[in-house]
Short mmCIF file of C-alpha atoms in Angstrom, two decimals:
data_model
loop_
_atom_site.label_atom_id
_atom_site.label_comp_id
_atom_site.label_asym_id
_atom_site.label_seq_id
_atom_site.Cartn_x
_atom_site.Cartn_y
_atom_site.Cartn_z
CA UNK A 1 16.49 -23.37 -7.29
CA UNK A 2 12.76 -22.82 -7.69
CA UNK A 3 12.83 -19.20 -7.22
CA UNK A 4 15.11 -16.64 -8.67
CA UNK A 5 15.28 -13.13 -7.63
CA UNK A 6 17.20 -9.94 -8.58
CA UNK A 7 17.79 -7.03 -6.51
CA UNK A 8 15.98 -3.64 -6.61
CA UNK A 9 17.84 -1.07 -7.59
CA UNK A 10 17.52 1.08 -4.48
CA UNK A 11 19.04 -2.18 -2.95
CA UNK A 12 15.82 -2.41 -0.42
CA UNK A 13 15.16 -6.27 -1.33
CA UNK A 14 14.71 -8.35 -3.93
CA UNK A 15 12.12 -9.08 -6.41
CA UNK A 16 11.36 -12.40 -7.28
CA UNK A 17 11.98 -13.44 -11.06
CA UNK A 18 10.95 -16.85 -11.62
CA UNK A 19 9.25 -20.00 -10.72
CA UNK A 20 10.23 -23.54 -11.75
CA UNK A 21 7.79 -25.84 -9.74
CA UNK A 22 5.03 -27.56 -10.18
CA UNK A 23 3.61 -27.59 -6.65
CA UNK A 24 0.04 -26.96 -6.26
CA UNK A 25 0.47 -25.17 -3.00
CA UNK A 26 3.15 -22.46 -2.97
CA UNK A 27 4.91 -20.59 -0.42
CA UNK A 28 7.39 -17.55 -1.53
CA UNK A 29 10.14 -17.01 0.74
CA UNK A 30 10.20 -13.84 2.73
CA UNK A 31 14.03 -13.44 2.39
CA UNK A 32 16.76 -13.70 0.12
CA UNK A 33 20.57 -13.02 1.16
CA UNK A 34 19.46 -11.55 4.40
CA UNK A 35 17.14 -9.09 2.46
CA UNK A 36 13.15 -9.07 2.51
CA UNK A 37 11.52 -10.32 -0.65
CA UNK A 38 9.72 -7.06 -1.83
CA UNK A 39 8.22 -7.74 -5.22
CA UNK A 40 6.28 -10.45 -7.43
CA UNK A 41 8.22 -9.54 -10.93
CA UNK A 42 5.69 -9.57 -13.61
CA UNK A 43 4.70 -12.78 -15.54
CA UNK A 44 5.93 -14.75 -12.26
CA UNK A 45 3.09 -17.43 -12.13
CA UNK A 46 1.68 -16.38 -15.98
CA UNK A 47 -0.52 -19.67 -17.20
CA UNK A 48 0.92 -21.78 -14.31
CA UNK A 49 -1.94 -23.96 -14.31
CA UNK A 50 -0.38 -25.99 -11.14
CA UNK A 51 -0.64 -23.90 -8.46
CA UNK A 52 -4.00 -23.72 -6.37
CA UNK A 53 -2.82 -21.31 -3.13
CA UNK A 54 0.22 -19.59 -2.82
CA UNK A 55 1.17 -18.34 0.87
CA UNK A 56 2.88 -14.62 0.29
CA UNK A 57 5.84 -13.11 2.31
CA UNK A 58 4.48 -10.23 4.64
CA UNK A 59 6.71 -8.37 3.74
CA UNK A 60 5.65 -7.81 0.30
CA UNK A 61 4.47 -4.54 -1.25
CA UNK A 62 4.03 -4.97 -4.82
CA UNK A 63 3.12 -7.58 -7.07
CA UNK A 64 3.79 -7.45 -10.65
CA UNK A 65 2.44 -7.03 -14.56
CA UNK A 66 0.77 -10.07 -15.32
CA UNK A 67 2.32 -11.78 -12.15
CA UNK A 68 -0.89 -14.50 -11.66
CA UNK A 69 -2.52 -14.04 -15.19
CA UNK A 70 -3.63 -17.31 -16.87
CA UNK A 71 -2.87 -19.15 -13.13
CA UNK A 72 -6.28 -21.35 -13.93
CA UNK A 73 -6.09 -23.45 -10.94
CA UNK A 74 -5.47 -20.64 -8.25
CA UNK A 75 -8.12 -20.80 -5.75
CA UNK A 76 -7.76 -18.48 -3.04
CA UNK A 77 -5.32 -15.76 -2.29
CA UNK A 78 -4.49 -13.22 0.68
CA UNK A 79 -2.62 -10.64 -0.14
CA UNK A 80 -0.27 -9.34 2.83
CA UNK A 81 -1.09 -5.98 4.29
CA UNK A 82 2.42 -4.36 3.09
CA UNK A 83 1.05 -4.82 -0.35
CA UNK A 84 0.30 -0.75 -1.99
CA UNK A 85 -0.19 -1.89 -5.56
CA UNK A 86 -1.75 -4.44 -8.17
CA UNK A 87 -0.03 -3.99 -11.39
CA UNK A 88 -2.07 -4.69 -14.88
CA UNK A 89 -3.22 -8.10 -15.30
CA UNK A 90 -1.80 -9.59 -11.98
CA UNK A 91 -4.88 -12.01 -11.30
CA UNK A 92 -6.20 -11.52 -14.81
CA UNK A 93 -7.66 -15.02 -16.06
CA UNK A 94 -7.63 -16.82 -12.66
CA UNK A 95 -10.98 -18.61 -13.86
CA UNK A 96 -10.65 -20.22 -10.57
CA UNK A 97 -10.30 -17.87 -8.29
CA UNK A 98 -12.72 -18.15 -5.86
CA UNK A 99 -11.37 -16.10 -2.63
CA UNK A 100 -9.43 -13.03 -2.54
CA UNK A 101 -8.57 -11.04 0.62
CA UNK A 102 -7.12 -7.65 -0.69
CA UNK A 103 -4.57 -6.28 1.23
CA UNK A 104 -5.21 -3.51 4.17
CA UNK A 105 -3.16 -0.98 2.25
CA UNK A 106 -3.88 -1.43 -0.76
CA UNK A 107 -4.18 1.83 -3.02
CA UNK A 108 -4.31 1.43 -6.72
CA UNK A 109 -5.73 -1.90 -8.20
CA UNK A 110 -4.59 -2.09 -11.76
CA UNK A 111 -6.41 -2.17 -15.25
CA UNK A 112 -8.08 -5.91 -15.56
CA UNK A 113 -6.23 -6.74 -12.09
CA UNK A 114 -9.27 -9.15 -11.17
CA UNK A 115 -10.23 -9.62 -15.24
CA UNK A 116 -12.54 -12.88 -15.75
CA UNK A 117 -11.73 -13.81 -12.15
CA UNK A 118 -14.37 -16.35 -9.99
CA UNK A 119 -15.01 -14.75 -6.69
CA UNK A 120 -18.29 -13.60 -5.83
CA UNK A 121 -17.96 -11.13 -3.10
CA UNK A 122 -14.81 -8.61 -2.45
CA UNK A 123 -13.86 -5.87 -0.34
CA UNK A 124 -12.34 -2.83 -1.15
CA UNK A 125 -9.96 -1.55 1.22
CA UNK A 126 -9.91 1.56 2.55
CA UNK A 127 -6.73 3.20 1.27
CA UNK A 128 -7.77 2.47 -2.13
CA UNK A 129 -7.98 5.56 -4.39
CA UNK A 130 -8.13 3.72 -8.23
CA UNK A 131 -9.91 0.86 -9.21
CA UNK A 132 -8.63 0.99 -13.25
CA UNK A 133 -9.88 0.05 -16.50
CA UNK A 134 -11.32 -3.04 -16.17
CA UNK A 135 -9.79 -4.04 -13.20
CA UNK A 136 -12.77 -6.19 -12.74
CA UNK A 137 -14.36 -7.10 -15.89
CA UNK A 138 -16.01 -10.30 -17.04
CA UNK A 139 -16.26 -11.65 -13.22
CA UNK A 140 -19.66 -12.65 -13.70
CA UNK A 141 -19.67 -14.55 -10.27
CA UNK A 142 -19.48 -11.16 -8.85
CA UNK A 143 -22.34 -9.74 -6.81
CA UNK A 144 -21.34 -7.77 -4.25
CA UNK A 145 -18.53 -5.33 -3.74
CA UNK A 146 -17.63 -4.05 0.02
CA UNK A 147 -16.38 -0.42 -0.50
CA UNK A 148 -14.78 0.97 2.61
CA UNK A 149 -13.10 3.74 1.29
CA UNK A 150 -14.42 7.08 2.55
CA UNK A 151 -13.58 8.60 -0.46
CA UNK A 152 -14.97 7.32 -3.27
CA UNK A 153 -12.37 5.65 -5.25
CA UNK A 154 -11.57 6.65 -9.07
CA UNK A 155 -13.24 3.96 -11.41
CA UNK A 156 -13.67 3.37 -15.12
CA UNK A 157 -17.31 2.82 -16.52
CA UNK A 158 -15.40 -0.54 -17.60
CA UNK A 159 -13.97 -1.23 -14.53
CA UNK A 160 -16.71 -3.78 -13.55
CA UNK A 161 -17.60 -4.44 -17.15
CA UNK A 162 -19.59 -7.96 -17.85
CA UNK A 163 -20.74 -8.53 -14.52
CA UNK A 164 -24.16 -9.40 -13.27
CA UNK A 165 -26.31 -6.88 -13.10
CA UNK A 166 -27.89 -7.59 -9.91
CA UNK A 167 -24.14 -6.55 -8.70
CA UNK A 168 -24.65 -4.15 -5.58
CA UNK A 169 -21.90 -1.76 -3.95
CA UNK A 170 -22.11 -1.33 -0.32
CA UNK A 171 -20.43 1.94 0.94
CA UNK A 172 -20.17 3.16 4.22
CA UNK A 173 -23.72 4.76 5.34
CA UNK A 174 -22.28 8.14 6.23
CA UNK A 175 -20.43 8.74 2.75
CA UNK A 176 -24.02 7.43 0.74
CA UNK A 177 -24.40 10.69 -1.11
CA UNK A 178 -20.58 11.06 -1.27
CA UNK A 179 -20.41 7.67 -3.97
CA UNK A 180 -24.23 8.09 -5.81
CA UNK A 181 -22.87 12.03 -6.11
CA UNK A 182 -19.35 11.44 -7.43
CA UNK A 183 -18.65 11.65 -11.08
CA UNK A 184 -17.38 7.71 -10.99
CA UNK A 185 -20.18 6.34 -8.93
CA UNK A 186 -23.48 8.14 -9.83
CA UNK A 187 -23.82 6.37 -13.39
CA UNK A 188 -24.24 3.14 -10.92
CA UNK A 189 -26.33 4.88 -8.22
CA UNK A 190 -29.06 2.18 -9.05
CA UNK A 191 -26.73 -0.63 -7.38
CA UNK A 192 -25.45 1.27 -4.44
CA UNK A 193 -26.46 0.21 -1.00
CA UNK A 194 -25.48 2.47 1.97
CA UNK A 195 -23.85 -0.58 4.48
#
């Protein structure tokens, strides 16, 4: 089998384990023994250097420690809307990562989630409430960032670390003074543009 998967221990579904392809395009079931497929575990695609898209189950809600990290050829992802949580280092080192649709309900985006990733343009979901230690570092493709969230989310200094600095944050108009006030946001006040 390509994929192996384990069950959660609440029994709700079933994480997936492993990967033994070599397909460039990949699609992860969205089942197992009549159960949804939940989780990425972590290290699932680590320096697969195959795979350029991957087509997640929408029933997915969390994706893994180091799930994508090293995937060098990995173009474009979507993330499914069920997904809550990037763990540390899931798309870390995807040098070729050139789209990336974060997920509706997305919340916490983990430390160097995004590290020394390709994309130049992302948005930031609403529900998000932490963008982590270096969740974004070294993307030096990266110039602008779409922030929905209302409330400005908790970031590091280092979350966007080694980008360009002609970066600019675009926040919702009516919550300006919320992000160039907040104690996260106002050291970068100089690159945010009410949207």
């Amino acid at each position: 089998a390509l994929f192996t998967f384990e069950l959660k221990a609440d029994n709700s579904g079933y994480i997936v384990t492993s990967y033994g392809g070599n397909a460039i395009n990949v699609v992860v079931p969205t089942t197992y023994n009549n159960k949804p497929v939940v989780a990425l575990g972590e290290q699932l695609f680590y320096q697969n250097g195959s795979i350029k898209a991957v087509v997640l189950p929408a029933t997915l809600t969390y994706i893994g420690h180091q799930a994508f990290k090293d995937a060098v050829s990995l173009e474009s992802i979507v993330l499914p809307s069920g997904v809550t949580e990037l763990a540390a280092d899931a798309f870390a080192g995807t040098i070729s990562l050139s789209q990336v649709t974060l997920s509706s309900n997305l919340e916490i985006i983990g430390n160097n989630a995004f590290e020394n990733s390709a994309f130049s343009s992302v948005t930031i979901p609403a529900k998000v409430v932490e963008i982590n230690s270096r969740s974004f570092a070294g993307n030096t493709a990266l110039v602008t960032v779409i922030l929905t969230p209302n409330t400005p989310p908790l970031r590091f200094a280092n979350s966007f670390e080694g980008t360009v600095p002609n970066l600019k944050y675009y926040v919702p108009a009516a919550v300006y003074d919320a992000y160039i006030n907040s104690p996260y946001w106002q050291g970068f006040s100089a690159q945010i543009v009410a949207n």
